[in-house]
mmCIF file of C-alpha atoms in Angstrom:
data_model
loop_
_atom_site.group_PDB
_atom_site.id
_atom_site.type_symbol
_atom_site.label_atom_id
_atom_site.label_comp_id
_atom_site.label_asym_id
_atom_site.label_seq_id
_atom_site.Cartn_x
_atom_site.Cartn_y
_atom_site.Cartn_z
ATOM 1 C CA MET J 1 89.676 74.489 48.133
ATOM 2 C CA GLY J 2 88.224 71.396 49.761
ATOM 3 C CA ASN J 3 91.314 69.320 48.890
ATOM 4 C CA THR J 4 93.637 72.017 50.281
ATOM 5 C CA MET J 5 91.826 72.130 53.618
ATOM 6 C CA GLN J 6 91.822 68.339 53.820
ATOM 7 C CA LYS J 7 95.599 68.182 53.265
ATOM 8 C CA SER J 8 96.155 70.860 55.901
ATOM 9 C CA GLU J 9 94.127 68.911 58.447
ATOM 10 C CA GLU J 10 96.016 65.712 57.634
ATOM 11 C CA THR J 11 99.320 67.527 58.210
ATOM 12 C CA LYS J 12 98.178 68.764 61.632
ATOM 13 C CA VAL J 13 97.171 65.263 62.638
ATOM 14 C CA GLU J 14 100.528 63.838 61.589
ATOM 15 C CA GLU J 15 102.685 66.435 63.393
ATOM 16 C CA PRO J 16 102.429 64.923 66.927
ATOM 17 C CA GLY J 17 103.238 61.529 65.479
ATOM 18 C CA LEU J 18 106.311 62.927 63.726
ATOM 19 C CA LEU J 19 107.496 64.482 66.983
ATOM 20 C CA ARG J 20 107.088 61.208 68.856
ATOM 21 C CA GLN J 21 108.894 59.395 66.050
ATOM 22 C CA GLU J 22 111.770 61.888 66.273
ATOM 23 C CA GLU J 23 112.030 61.412 70.047
ATOM 24 C CA ASP J 24 111.964 57.615 69.734
ATOM 25 C CA SER J 25 114.531 57.416 66.926
ATOM 26 C CA ASN J 26 118.261 56.796 67.260
ATOM 27 C CA PHE J 27 120.437 59.894 67.547
ATOM 28 C CA THR J 28 123.991 61.224 67.724
ATOM 29 C CA CYS J 29 125.061 62.701 71.057
ATOM 30 C CA GLU J 30 126.204 66.329 70.671
ATOM 31 C CA ILE J 31 128.855 65.876 73.389
ATOM 32 C CA CYS J 32 130.611 62.598 72.575
ATOM 33 C CA THR J 33 129.382 62.553 68.910
ATOM 34 C CA GLU J 34 128.675 58.827 69.204
ATOM 35 C CA PRO J 35 125.573 57.217 67.632
ATOM 36 C CA MET J 36 123.126 56.183 70.344
ATOM 37 C CA LEU J 37 119.934 54.185 70.692
ATOM 38 C CA ALA J 38 116.788 56.152 71.489
ATOM 39 C CA ILE J 39 116.573 54.657 74.991
ATOM 40 C CA ARG J 40 119.933 56.319 75.838
ATOM 41 C CA LYS J 41 118.638 59.816 75.065
ATOM 42 C CA PHE J 42 118.380 62.291 77.951
ATOM 43 C CA LYS J 43 115.030 64.082 78.282
ATOM 44 C CA ASN J 44 115.105 67.462 80.023
ATOM 45 C CA GLY J 45 111.433 67.513 80.947
ATOM 46 C CA SER J 46 109.622 70.005 78.706
ATOM 47 C CA LEU J 47 112.436 72.595 78.790
ATOM 48 C CA CYS J 48 114.516 71.674 75.735
ATOM 49 C CA LYS J 49 115.179 68.676 73.486
ATOM 50 C CA HIS J 50 118.892 68.721 72.645
ATOM 51 C CA PRO J 51 120.260 65.241 71.835
ATOM 52 C CA PHE J 52 122.606 64.112 74.611
ATOM 53 C CA CYS J 53 123.240 60.639 75.916
ATOM 54 C CA LEU J 54 122.603 59.798 79.565
ATOM 55 C CA ASP J 55 126.277 59.117 80.338
ATOM 56 C CA CYS J 56 127.486 62.481 79.000
ATOM 57 C CA ILE J 57 124.818 64.438 80.862
ATOM 58 C CA ALA J 58 125.612 62.563 84.081
ATOM 59 C CA LYS J 59 129.333 63.384 83.758
ATOM 60 C CA TYR J 60 128.538 67.006 82.858
ATOM 61 C CA ILE J 61 126.384 67.403 85.980
ATOM 62 C CA GLU J 62 129.003 65.767 88.208
ATOM 63 C CA VAL J 63 131.763 68.126 87.008
ATOM 64 C CA THR J 64 129.534 71.205 87.250
ATOM 65 C CA VAL J 65 128.310 70.346 90.751
ATOM 66 C CA GLU J 66 131.917 69.990 91.924
ATOM 67 C CA GLU J 67 132.461 73.578 90.762
ATOM 68 C CA SER J 68 129.806 74.693 93.293
ATOM 69 C CA THR J 69 127.244 75.857 90.762
ATOM 70 C CA GLY J 70 123.579 76.094 91.716
ATOM 71 C CA CYS J 71 121.550 76.275 88.517
ATOM 72 C CA ILE J 72 123.070 74.084 85.784
ATOM 73 C CA GLU J 73 122.323 75.157 82.220
ATOM 74 C CA CYS J 74 121.818 72.796 79.311
ATOM 75 C CA PRO J 75 125.168 72.195 77.526
ATOM 76 C CA GLY J 76 123.511 72.797 74.164
ATOM 77 C CA LEU J 77 125.018 75.577 72.036
ATOM 78 C CA ASN J 78 123.491 78.967 73.001
ATOM 79 C CA CYS J 79 120.870 77.210 75.133
ATOM 80 C CA LYS J 80 120.029 79.015 78.376
ATOM 81 C CA GLN J 81 117.487 76.520 79.671
ATOM 82 C CA PRO J 82 118.303 74.961 83.063
ATOM 83 C CA LEU J 83 118.572 71.231 83.547
ATOM 84 C CA ASP J 84 115.586 69.868 85.433
ATOM 85 C CA PRO J 85 116.908 68.276 88.677
ATOM 86 C CA LEU J 86 114.022 65.812 88.816
ATOM 87 C CA SER J 87 114.715 64.635 85.262
ATOM 88 C CA CYS J 88 118.384 64.157 86.170
ATOM 89 C CA ARG J 89 117.858 62.430 89.496
ATOM 90 C CA ARG J 90 117.746 58.887 88.122
ATOM 91 C CA ILE J 91 120.996 59.203 86.129
ATOM 92 C CA ILE J 92 123.291 60.643 88.830
ATOM 93 C CA SER J 93 124.394 59.290 92.189
ATOM 94 C CA LYS J 94 122.588 60.219 95.391
ATOM 95 C CA PRO J 95 125.556 62.191 96.849
ATOM 96 C CA ILE J 96 125.845 64.274 93.654
ATOM 97 C CA PHE J 97 122.105 64.936 93.590
ATOM 98 C CA GLU J 98 122.062 65.992 97.263
ATOM 99 C CA LYS J 99 125.070 68.258 96.738
ATOM 100 C CA TRP J 100 123.359 69.839 93.728
ATOM 101 C CA CYS J 101 120.228 70.466 95.806
ATOM 102 C CA ASP J 102 122.364 72.070 98.524
ATOM 103 C CA HIS J 103 123.903 74.422 95.944
ATOM 104 C CA LEU J 104 120.439 75.317 94.647
ATOM 105 C CA CYS J 105 119.281 76.144 98.181
ATOM 106 C CA ASP J 106 122.389 78.250 98.833
ATOM 107 C CA SER J 107 121.919 80.227 95.610
ATOM 108 C CA THR J 108 118.261 80.827 96.513
ATOM 109 C CA VAL J 109 119.236 82.171 99.939
ATOM 110 C CA LEU J 110 121.946 84.426 98.482
ATOM 111 C CA GLY J 111 119.508 85.806 95.917
ATOM 112 C CA SER J 112 116.833 86.628 98.490
ATOM 113 C CA GLU J 113 116.550 88.960 101.429
ATOM 114 C CA SER J 114 116.952 86.968 104.603
ATOM 115 C CA CYS J 115 117.428 87.290 108.338
ATOM 116 C CA TYR J 116 117.416 85.084 111.405
ATOM 117 C CA CYS J 117 114.503 84.981 113.817
ATOM 118 C CA PRO J 118 115.543 87.245 116.747
ATOM 119 C CA TYR J 119 114.102 84.958 119.427
ATOM 120 C CA ARG J 120 116.887 82.979 121.115
ATOM 121 C CA ASP J 121 114.848 79.791 121.390
ATOM 122 C CA CYS J 122 114.345 79.781 117.599
ATOM 123 C CA SER J 123 116.968 81.631 115.455
ATOM 124 C CA VAL J 124 115.731 79.955 112.247
ATOM 125 C CA LEU J 125 116.621 81.502 108.870
ATOM 126 C CA VAL J 126 113.675 83.395 107.324
ATOM 127 C CA LEU J 127 113.559 84.341 103.621
ATOM 128 C CA ASN J 128 111.664 87.118 101.899
ATOM 129 C CA GLU J 129 110.674 84.911 98.960
ATOM 130 C CA CYS J 130 108.178 87.406 97.524
ATOM 131 C CA MET J 131 110.765 90.222 97.477
ATOM 132 C CA ASP J 132 108.207 92.601 98.965
ATOM 133 C CA ASN J 133 109.016 95.443 101.353
ATOM 134 C CA LEU J 134 108.290 93.394 104.434
ATOM 135 C CA LYS J 135 108.237 94.849 107.906
ATOM 136 C CA LYS J 136 106.070 92.821 110.272
ATOM 137 C CA ILE J 137 106.587 89.120 109.708
ATOM 138 C CA LYS J 138 105.638 85.921 111.510
ATOM 139 C CA CYS J 139 108.400 83.368 111.921
ATOM 140 C CA PRO J 140 107.320 80.132 110.179
ATOM 141 C CA ASN J 141 108.996 78.102 112.934
ATOM 142 C CA CYS J 142 108.102 79.678 116.303
ATOM 143 C CA LYS J 143 105.073 81.658 114.982
ATOM 144 C CA LYS J 144 106.196 84.833 116.782
ATOM 145 C CA ASN J 145 106.109 88.263 115.130
ATOM 146 C CA PHE J 146 109.254 90.291 114.536
ATOM 147 C CA CYS J 147 110.429 93.246 112.442
ATOM 148 C CA PHE J 148 112.147 92.155 109.225
ATOM 149 C CA LEU J 149 113.797 95.577 108.837
ATOM 150 C CA CYS J 150 115.522 96.000 112.197
ATOM 151 C CA LYS J 151 115.674 92.263 113.042
ATOM 152 C CA ILE J 152 114.195 92.505 116.543
ATOM 153 C CA PRO J 153 110.914 91.317 118.143
ATOM 154 C CA TRP J 154 107.926 93.198 116.755
ATOM 155 C CA HIS J 155 107.661 96.750 118.136
ATOM 156 C CA ALA J 156 103.917 97.358 117.806
ATOM 157 C CA GLY J 157 102.987 101.011 117.377
ATOM 158 C CA TYR J 158 106.573 102.228 117.117
ATOM 159 C CA ARG J 159 108.892 102.943 114.203
ATOM 160 C CA CYS J 160 112.191 101.113 113.825
ATOM 161 C CA ASN J 161 114.276 104.092 114.953
ATOM 162 C CA GLU J 162 112.174 104.332 118.121
ATOM 163 C CA SER J 163 112.235 100.662 119.088
ATOM 164 C CA ARG J 164 115.525 100.923 120.981
ATOM 165 C CA HIS J 165 113.961 103.521 123.306
ATOM 166 C CA LEU J 166 111.212 101.199 124.587
ATOM 167 C CA ARG J 167 111.715 101.240 128.355
ATOM 168 C CA ASP J 168 109.232 98.907 130.003
ATOM 169 C CA ARG J 169 106.116 96.785 129.635
ATOM 170 C CA ASN J 170 103.902 99.893 129.612
ATOM 171 C CA ASP J 171 105.566 101.168 126.438
ATOM 172 C CA ILE J 172 104.919 97.817 124.780
ATOM 173 C CA LEU J 173 101.257 97.788 125.884
ATOM 174 C CA VAL J 174 100.730 101.315 124.537
ATOM 175 C CA GLY J 175 102.282 100.297 121.228
ATOM 176 C CA GLU J 176 100.022 97.236 120.999
ATOM 177 C CA LEU J 177 96.987 99.450 121.685
ATOM 178 C CA ILE J 178 98.039 101.848 118.917
ATOM 179 C CA GLU J 179 98.322 98.947 116.493
ATOM 180 C CA GLU J 180 95.032 97.384 117.598
ATOM 181 C CA LYS J 181 93.095 100.658 117.212
ATOM 182 C CA ARG J 182 94.894 101.361 113.913
ATOM 183 C CA TRP J 183 95.930 104.776 115.096
ATOM 184 C CA THR J 184 98.671 106.736 113.356
ATOM 185 C CA ARG J 185 101.474 108.472 115.178
ATOM 186 C CA CYS J 186 102.585 111.941 114.143
ATOM 187 C CA TYR J 187 105.984 111.709 112.506
ATOM 188 C CA ASN J 188 107.077 114.956 114.175
ATOM 189 C CA CYS J 189 106.044 114.612 117.840
ATOM 190 C CA GLY J 190 105.037 110.947 118.124
ATOM 191 C CA HIS J 191 101.522 111.569 119.473
ATOM 192 C CA SER J 192 98.778 109.202 118.316
ATOM 193 C CA VAL J 193 96.260 110.472 115.758
ATOM 194 C CA GLU J 194 93.045 108.726 114.703
ATOM 195 C CA ARG J 195 91.566 109.268 111.254
ATOM 196 C CA VAL J 196 87.811 108.729 111.483
ATOM 197 C CA SER J 197 86.794 109.819 107.977
ATOM 198 C CA GLY J 198 87.419 112.385 105.287
ATOM 199 C CA CYS J 199 90.636 113.391 103.574
ATOM 200 C CA ARG J 200 93.718 111.261 104.138
ATOM 201 C CA ASP J 201 95.874 114.390 104.582
ATOM 202 C CA ILE J 202 96.176 115.410 108.234
ATOM 203 C CA LYS J 203 97.560 118.590 109.780
ATOM 204 C CA TYR J 204 98.525 118.201 113.411
ATOM 205 C CA VAL J 205 100.223 120.957 115.462
ATOM 206 C CA GLY J 206 101.654 122.666 112.394
ATOM 207 C CA PHE J 207 102.849 119.444 110.773
ATOM 208 C CA SER J 208 101.199 117.859 107.734
ATOM 209 C CA PHE J 209 101.267 114.205 106.712
ATOM 210 C CA ALA J 210 99.209 111.768 104.652
ATOM 211 C CA ILE J 211 97.816 108.456 105.900
ATOM 212 C CA ASN J 212 97.756 105.386 103.695
ATOM 213 C CA VAL J 213 94.233 104.066 104.320
ATOM 214 C CA GLU J 214 95.293 100.479 103.529
ATOM 215 C CA ASP J 215 98.164 99.938 105.966
ATOM 216 C CA HIS J 216 97.923 103.188 107.981
ATOM 217 C CA SER J 217 101.493 104.147 107.150
ATOM 218 C CA ILE J 218 102.228 107.852 106.779
ATOM 219 C CA SER J 219 103.946 110.051 104.236
ATOM 220 C CA VAL J 220 105.396 113.348 105.420
ATOM 221 C CA LEU J 221 104.144 116.278 103.384
ATOM 222 C CA VAL J 222 105.552 119.543 104.757
ATOM 223 C CA SER J 223 105.215 121.478 107.980
ATOM 224 C CA THR J 224 102.810 124.410 108.074
ATOM 225 C CA SER J 225 105.573 126.690 109.293
ATOM 226 C CA ALA J 226 107.619 125.847 106.184
ATOM 227 C CA VAL J 227 104.689 126.779 103.930
ATOM 228 C CA GLU J 228 104.185 130.061 105.778
ATOM 229 C CA MET J 229 107.887 130.857 105.469
ATOM 230 C CA PHE J 230 107.795 130.165 101.713
ATOM 231 C CA PHE J 231 104.904 132.568 101.151
ATOM 232 C CA ALA J 232 106.538 135.192 103.370
ATOM 233 C CA ILE J 233 109.712 135.067 101.261
ATOM 234 C CA TYR J 234 107.649 135.110 98.049
ATOM 235 C CA LEU J 235 105.731 138.221 99.136
ATOM 236 C CA PHE J 236 108.936 139.912 100.254
ATOM 237 C CA LEU J 237 110.474 139.431 96.817
#
């Protein structure tokens, strides 16, 4: 038993050395099938370890970038790992690398929700990188707040479908007060309602809704008149 454990430990110690020896040994490129010295082997960071020579990988990247592809996958058979741009930077020309980076940025923008800052003196592109249901957002460039949903300056205290009806500065001040006091506006009539404590479900002038205590958004439940009508029909039947 002691000899078995000792052999097992020796094997574990030798494994890293074997891996380093494999990486530092000569190889045959899987693209051009030519024998190559170890110093000509491409290393794709820690993503994958397929044996390709530097020249073949450089040509592969150049051709793929010209086809306007963002993420470039390893050319290994059935390998879905991407090529690491930083690992490839030293083996490709600067124009090719910059073009590749541009494609990566474009693919990121296309895969994300985005809009332009609505303020005319800014108009920078803003991305929803977290893919959350954003509404109020601060522009990273001009630091002004705007609504990510309706793409206009932030309409404090008002819903998106009401923002176009804001008439003057007084409407804006009232909306800012509603937001500051964390009041909730009735979804039916628009009047402000304050929840001090107790149940999150509120009935106001025959209309019921629930307040989310975290962000003070509301969920419409059902109007009282609709409930009364349901029971009236039920009793009639």
